[in-house]
Backbone as numpy.savetxt, mean C-alpha at the origin, in Angstrom:
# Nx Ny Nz CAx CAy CAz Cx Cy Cz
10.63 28.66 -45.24 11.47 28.94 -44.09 10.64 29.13 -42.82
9.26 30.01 -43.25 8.49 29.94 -41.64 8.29 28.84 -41.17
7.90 27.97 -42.46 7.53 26.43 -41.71 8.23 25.59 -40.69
9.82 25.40 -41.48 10.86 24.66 -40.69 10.77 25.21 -39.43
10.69 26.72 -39.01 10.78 27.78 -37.67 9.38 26.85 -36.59
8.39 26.31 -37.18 6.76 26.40 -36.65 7.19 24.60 -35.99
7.92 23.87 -36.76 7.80 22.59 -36.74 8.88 22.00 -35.34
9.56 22.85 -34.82 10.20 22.71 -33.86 9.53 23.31 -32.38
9.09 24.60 -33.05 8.35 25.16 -31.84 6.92 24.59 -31.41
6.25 23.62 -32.08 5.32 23.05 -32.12 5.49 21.98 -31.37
6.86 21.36 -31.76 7.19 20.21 -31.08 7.60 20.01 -29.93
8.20 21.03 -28.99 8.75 21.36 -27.43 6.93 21.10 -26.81
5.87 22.14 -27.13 4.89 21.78 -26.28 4.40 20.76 -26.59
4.33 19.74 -27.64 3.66 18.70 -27.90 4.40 17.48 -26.78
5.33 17.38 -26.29 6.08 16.92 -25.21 5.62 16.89 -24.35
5.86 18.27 -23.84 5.55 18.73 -22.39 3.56 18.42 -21.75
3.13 18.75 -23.29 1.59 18.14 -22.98 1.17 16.55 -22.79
2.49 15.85 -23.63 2.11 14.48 -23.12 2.37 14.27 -22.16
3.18 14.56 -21.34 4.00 14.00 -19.78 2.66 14.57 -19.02
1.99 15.90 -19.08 0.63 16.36 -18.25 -0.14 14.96 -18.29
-0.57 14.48 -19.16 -1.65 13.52 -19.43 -1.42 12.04 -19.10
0.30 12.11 -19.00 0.73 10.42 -18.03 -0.31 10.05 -16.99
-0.83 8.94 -17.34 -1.51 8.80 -15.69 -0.60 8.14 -14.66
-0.43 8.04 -13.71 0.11 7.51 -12.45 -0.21 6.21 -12.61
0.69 5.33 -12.49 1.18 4.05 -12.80 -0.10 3.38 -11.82
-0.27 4.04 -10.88 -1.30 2.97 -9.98 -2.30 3.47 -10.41
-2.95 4.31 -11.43 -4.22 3.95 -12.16 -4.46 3.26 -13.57
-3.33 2.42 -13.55 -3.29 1.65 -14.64 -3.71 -0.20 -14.96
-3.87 -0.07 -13.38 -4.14 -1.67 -12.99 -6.02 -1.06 -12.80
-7.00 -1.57 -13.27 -8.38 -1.00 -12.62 -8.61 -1.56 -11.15
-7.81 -2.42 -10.85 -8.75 -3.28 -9.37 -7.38 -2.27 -8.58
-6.78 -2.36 -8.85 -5.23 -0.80 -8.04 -6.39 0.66 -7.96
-6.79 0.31 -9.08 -7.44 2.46 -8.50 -8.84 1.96 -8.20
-9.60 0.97 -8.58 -11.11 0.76 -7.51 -10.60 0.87 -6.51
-9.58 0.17 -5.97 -9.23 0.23 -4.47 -8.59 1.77 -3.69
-7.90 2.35 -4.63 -7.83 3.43 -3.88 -9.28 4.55 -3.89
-9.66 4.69 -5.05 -10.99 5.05 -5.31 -11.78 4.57 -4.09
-11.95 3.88 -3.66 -13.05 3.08 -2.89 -12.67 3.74 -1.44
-11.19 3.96 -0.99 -10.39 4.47 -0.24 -11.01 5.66 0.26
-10.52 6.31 -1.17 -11.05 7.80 -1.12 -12.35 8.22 -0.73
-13.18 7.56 -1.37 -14.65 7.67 -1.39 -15.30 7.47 -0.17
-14.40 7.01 0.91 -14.76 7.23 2.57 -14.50 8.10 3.11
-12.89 8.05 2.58 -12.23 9.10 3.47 -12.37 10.54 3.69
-12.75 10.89 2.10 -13.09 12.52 2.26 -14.49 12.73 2.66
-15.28 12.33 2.36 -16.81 12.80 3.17 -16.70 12.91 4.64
-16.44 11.75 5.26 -16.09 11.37 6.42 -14.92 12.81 7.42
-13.84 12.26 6.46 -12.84 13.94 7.13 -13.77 15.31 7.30
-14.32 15.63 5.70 -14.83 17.23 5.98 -15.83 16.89 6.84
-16.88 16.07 7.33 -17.96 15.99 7.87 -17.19 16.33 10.03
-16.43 16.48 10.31 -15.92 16.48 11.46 -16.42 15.66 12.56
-16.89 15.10 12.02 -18.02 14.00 13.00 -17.15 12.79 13.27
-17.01 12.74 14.81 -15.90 11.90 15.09 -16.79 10.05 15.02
-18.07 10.22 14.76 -18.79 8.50 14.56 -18.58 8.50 12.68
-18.73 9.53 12.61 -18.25 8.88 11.08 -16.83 8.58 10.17
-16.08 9.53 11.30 -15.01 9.13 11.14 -14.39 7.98 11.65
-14.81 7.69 12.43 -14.79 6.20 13.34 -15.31 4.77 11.78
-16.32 5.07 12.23 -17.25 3.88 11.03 -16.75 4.09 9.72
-16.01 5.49 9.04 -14.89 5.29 7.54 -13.88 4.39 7.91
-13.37 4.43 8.74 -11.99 3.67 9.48 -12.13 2.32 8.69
-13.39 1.82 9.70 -13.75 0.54 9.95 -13.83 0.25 8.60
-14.92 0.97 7.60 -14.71 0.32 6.54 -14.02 0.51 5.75
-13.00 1.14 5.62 -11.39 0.87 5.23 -10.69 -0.39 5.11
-11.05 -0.96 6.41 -10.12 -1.86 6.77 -10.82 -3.02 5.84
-12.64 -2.95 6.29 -13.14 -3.79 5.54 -12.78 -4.05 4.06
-12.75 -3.19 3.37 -12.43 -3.02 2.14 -11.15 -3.97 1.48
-10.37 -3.45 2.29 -8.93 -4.15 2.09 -9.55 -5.62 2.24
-9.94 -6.03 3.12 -9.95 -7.30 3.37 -10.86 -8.07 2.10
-11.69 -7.09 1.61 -12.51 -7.74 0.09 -10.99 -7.63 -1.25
-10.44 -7.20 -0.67 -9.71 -7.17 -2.15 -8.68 -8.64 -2.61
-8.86 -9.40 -1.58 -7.84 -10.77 -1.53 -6.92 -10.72 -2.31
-6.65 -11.61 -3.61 -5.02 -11.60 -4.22 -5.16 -10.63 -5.17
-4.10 -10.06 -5.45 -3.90 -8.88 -6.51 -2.73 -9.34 -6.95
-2.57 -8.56 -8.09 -1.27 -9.08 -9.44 -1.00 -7.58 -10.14
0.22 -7.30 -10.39 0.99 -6.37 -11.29 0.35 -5.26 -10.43
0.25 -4.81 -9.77 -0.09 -3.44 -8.88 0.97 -2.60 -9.10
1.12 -1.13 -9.02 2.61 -0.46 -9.23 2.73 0.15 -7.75
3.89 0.50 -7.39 4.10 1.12 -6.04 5.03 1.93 -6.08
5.44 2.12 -5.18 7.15 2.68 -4.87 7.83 2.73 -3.36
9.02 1.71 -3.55 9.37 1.19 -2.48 10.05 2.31 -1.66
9.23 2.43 -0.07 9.55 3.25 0.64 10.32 3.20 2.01
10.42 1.72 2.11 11.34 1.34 3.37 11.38 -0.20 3.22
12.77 -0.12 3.31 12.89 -1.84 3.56 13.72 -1.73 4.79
13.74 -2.47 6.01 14.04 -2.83 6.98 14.39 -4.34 7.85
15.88 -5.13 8.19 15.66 -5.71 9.16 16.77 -6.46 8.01
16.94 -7.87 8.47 17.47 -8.50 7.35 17.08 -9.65 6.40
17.93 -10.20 5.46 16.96 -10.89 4.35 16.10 -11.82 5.31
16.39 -12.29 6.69 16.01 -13.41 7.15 14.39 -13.20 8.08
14.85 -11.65 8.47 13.33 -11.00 8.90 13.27 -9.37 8.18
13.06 -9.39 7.39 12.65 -8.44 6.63 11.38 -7.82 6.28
11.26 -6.56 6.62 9.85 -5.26 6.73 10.15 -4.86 5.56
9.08 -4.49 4.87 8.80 -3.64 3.53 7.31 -2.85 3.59
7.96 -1.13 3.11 6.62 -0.83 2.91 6.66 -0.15 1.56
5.05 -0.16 0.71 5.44 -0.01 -0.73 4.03 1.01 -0.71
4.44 2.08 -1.17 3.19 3.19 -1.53 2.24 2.65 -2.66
1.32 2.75 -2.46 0.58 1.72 -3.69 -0.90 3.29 -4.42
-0.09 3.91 -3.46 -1.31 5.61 -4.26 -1.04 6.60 -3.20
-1.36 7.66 -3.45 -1.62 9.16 -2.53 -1.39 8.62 -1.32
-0.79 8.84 -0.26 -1.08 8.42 1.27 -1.34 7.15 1.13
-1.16 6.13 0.23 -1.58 4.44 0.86 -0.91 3.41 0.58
-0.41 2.68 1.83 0.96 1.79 1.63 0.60 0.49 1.41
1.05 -0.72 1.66 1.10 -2.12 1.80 2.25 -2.23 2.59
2.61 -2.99 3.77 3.03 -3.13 4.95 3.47 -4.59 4.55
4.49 -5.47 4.63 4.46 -6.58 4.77 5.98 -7.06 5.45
5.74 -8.28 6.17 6.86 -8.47 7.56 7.22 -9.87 7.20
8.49 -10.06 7.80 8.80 -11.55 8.33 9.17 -11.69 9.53
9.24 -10.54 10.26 9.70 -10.45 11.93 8.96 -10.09 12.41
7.52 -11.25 13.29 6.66 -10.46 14.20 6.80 -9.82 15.18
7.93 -10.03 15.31 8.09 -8.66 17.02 8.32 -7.34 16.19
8.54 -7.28 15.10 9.18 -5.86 14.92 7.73 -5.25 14.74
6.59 -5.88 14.24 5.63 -5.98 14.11 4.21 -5.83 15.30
4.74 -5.83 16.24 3.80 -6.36 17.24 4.48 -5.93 18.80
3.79 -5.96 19.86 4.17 -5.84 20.88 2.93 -6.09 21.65
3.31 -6.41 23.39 2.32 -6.66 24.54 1.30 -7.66 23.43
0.18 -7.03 24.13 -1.11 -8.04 24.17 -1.36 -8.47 22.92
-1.25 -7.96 21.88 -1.38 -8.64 20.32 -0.20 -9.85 20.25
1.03 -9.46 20.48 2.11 -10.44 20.07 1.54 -11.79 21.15
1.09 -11.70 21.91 0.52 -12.85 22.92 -0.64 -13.98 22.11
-1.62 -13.16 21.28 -2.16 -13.55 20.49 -1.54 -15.02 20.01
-0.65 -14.79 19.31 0.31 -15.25 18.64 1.56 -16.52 19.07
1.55 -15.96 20.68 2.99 -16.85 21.16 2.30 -18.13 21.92
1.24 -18.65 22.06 0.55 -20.05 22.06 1.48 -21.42 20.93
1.74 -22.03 22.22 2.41 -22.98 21.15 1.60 -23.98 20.28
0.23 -23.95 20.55 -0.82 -24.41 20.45 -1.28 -24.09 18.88
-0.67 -22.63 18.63 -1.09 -22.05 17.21 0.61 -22.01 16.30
0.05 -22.31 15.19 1.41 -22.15 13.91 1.28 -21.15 13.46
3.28 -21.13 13.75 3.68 -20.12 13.65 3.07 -19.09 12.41
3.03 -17.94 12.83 2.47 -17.15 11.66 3.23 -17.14 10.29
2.47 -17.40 9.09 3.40 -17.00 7.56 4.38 -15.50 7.43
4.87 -15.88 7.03 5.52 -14.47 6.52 5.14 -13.87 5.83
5.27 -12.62 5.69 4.66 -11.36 4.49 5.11 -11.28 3.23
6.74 -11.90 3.59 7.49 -11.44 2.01 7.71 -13.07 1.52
7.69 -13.41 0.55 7.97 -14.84 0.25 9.15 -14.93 0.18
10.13 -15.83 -0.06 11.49 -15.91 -0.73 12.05 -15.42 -2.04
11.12 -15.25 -3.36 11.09 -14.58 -4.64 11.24 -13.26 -4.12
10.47 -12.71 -3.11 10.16 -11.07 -2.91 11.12 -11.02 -2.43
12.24 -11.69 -0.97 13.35 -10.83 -0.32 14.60 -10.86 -1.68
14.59 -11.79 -2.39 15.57 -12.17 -3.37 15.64 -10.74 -4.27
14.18 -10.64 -4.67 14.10 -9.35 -5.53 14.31 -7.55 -4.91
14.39 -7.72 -3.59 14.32 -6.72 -2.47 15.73 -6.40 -2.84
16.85 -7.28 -2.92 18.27 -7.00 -2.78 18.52 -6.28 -4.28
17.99 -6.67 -5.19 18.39 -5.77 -6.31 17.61 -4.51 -6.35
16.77 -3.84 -5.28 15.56 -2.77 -5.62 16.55 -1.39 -4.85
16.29 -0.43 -5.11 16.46 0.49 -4.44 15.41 1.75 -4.25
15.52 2.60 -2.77 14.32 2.83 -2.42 14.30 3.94 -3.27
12.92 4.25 -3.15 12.46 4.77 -4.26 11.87 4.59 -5.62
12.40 3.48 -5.70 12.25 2.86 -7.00 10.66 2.14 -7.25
10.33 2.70 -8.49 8.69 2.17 -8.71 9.18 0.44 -8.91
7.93 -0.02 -8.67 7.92 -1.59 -8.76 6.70 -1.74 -9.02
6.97 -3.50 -9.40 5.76 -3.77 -10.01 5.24 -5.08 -8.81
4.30 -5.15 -8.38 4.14 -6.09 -6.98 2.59 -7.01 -7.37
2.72 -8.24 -6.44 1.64 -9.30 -6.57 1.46 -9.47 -4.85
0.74 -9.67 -5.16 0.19 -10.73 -3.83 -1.27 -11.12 -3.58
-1.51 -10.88 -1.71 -2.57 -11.02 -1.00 -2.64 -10.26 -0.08
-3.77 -9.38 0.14 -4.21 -8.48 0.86 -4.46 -9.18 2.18
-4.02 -8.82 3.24 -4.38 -9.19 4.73 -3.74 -10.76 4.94
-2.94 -11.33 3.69 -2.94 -12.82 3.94 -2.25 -13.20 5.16
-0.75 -12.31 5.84 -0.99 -12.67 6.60 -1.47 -12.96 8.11
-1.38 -14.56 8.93 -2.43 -14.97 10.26 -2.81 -13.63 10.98
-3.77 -13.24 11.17 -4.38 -12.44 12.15 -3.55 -11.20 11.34
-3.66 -10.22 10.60 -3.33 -9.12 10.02 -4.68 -8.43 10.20
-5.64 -9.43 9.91 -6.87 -8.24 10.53 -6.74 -7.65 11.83
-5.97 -8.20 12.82 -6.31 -8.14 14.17 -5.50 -6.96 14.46
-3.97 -6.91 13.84 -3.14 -5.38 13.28 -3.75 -4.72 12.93
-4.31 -4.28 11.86 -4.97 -3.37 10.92 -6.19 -2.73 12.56
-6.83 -3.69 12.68 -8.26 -3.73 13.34 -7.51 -2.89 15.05
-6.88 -3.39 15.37 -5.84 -3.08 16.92 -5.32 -1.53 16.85
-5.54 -0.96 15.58 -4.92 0.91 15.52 -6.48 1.44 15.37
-7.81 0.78 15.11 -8.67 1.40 15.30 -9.79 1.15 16.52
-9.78 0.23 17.54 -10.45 -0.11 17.89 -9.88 0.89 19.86
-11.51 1.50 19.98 -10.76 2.17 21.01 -9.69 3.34 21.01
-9.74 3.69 19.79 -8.70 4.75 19.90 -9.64 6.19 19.57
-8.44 7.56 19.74 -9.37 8.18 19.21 -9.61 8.74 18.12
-10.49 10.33 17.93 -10.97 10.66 16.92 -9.73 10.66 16.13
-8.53 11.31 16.55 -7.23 12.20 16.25 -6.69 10.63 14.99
-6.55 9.92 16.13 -5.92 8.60 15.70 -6.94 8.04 14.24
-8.15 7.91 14.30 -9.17 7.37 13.09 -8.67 8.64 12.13
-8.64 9.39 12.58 -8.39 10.46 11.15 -6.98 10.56 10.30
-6.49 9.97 11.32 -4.84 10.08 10.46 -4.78 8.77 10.18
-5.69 7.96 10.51 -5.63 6.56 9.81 -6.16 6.94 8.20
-7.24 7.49 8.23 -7.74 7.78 7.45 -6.92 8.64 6.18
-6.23 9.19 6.78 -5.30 10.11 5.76 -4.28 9.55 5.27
-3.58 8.49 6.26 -2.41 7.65 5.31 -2.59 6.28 5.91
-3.57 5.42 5.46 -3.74 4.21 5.76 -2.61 3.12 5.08
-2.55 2.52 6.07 -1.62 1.17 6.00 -2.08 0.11 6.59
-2.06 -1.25 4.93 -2.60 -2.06 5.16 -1.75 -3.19 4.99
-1.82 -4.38 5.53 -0.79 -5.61 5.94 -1.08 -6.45 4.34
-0.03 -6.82 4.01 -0.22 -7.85 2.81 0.71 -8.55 2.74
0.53 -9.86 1.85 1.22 -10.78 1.43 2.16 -10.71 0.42
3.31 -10.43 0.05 3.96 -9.78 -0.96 4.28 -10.80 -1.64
4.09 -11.31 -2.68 4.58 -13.08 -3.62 5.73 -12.67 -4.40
5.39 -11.70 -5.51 6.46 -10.87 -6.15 6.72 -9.25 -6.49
8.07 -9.26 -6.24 8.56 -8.04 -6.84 9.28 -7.93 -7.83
8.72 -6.97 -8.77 9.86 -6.25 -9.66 10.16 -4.99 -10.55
10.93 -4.40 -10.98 10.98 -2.75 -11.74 9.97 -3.08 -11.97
9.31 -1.70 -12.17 7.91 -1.43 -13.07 8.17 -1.19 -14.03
7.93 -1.86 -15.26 7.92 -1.03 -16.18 6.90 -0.08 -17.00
7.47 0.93 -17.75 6.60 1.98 -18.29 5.79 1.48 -19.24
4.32 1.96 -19.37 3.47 1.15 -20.36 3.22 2.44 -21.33
């Protein structure tokens, strides 16, 4: 009779200890947590150090970083804003702690003054879009909040460095540090879909 009593009460914390030990869906891809890892590994030295050149030069290579990571596949996120309509449609998807993926089909919503000029040369084609046609298709069945499972290309799209690069260049300490704390980076979104649990 003690036993049957031990085999239930044993079993409530054996639960509750596995859910502690879940890891977070975005350390389940390794090139998903090198990249936030790699993130991190600027950002905090850089922050406690109060030094507004090193906080400057973490920025920078932030951005760099992103730009080494080119196409990625099955990443997990969680969709935190979709905006505009299927035809110009904004999405942003948390991809770890403080760090999003940004991706557009409406460059003005995107852009303003001297960057969008960049751009309005009839001379240059027209910029790609961020979300493909698979991704807005899959956008309409998502709801926010909802973890997903995402592909693409980092920075793919035209001049996204020049975005990313245009919130650090010239600005100040205040501005590099809160870049630093919730960075957002421009990508190519190919597909979306539920995440599922592994």
């Amino acid at each position: 009779m003690s036993v049957s009593r031990r085999v239930p009460l044993l079993g409530i914390p054996s639960v509750a200890l596995a859910g502690c030990f879940d890891r977070p869906c975005e350390e389940r891809n390794p090139a998903q947590k090198a990249f936030l890892d790699g993130l991190s590994s600027l950002a905090k030295p850089a922050l406690a150090s109060g030094n507004p050149l090193q906080i400057e030069e973490a920025a920078r290579r932030s951005v760099a970083l992103a730009d080494k990571v080119g196409a990625f596949s099955d990443w997990c996120g969680t969709l935190t804003a979709i905006e505009g309509t299927a035809d110009k449609a904004t999405v942003t998807v948390d991809i770890g702690r403080q760090v999003s993926l940004y991706a557009f089909n409406d460059w003005t919503l995107a852009f303003a003054g001297s960057v969008l000029d960049l751009f309005s040369s009839r001379s240059r084609p027209p910029p790609p879009p961020g979300l493909s046609d698979a991704a807005v298709a899959a956008l309409k069945t998502l709801g926010l909040g909802q973890r997903v499972s995402l592909s693409g290309r980092m920075g793919e799209i035209a001049g996204s460095g020049v975005f990313d690069l245009s919130r650090l260049f010239g600005k100040s300490e205040a501005e590099h540090r809160q870049f630093l704390k919730t960075p957002r980076f421009v990508a190519r979104i190919e597909a979306l879909a539920v995440e599922r649990k592994q």
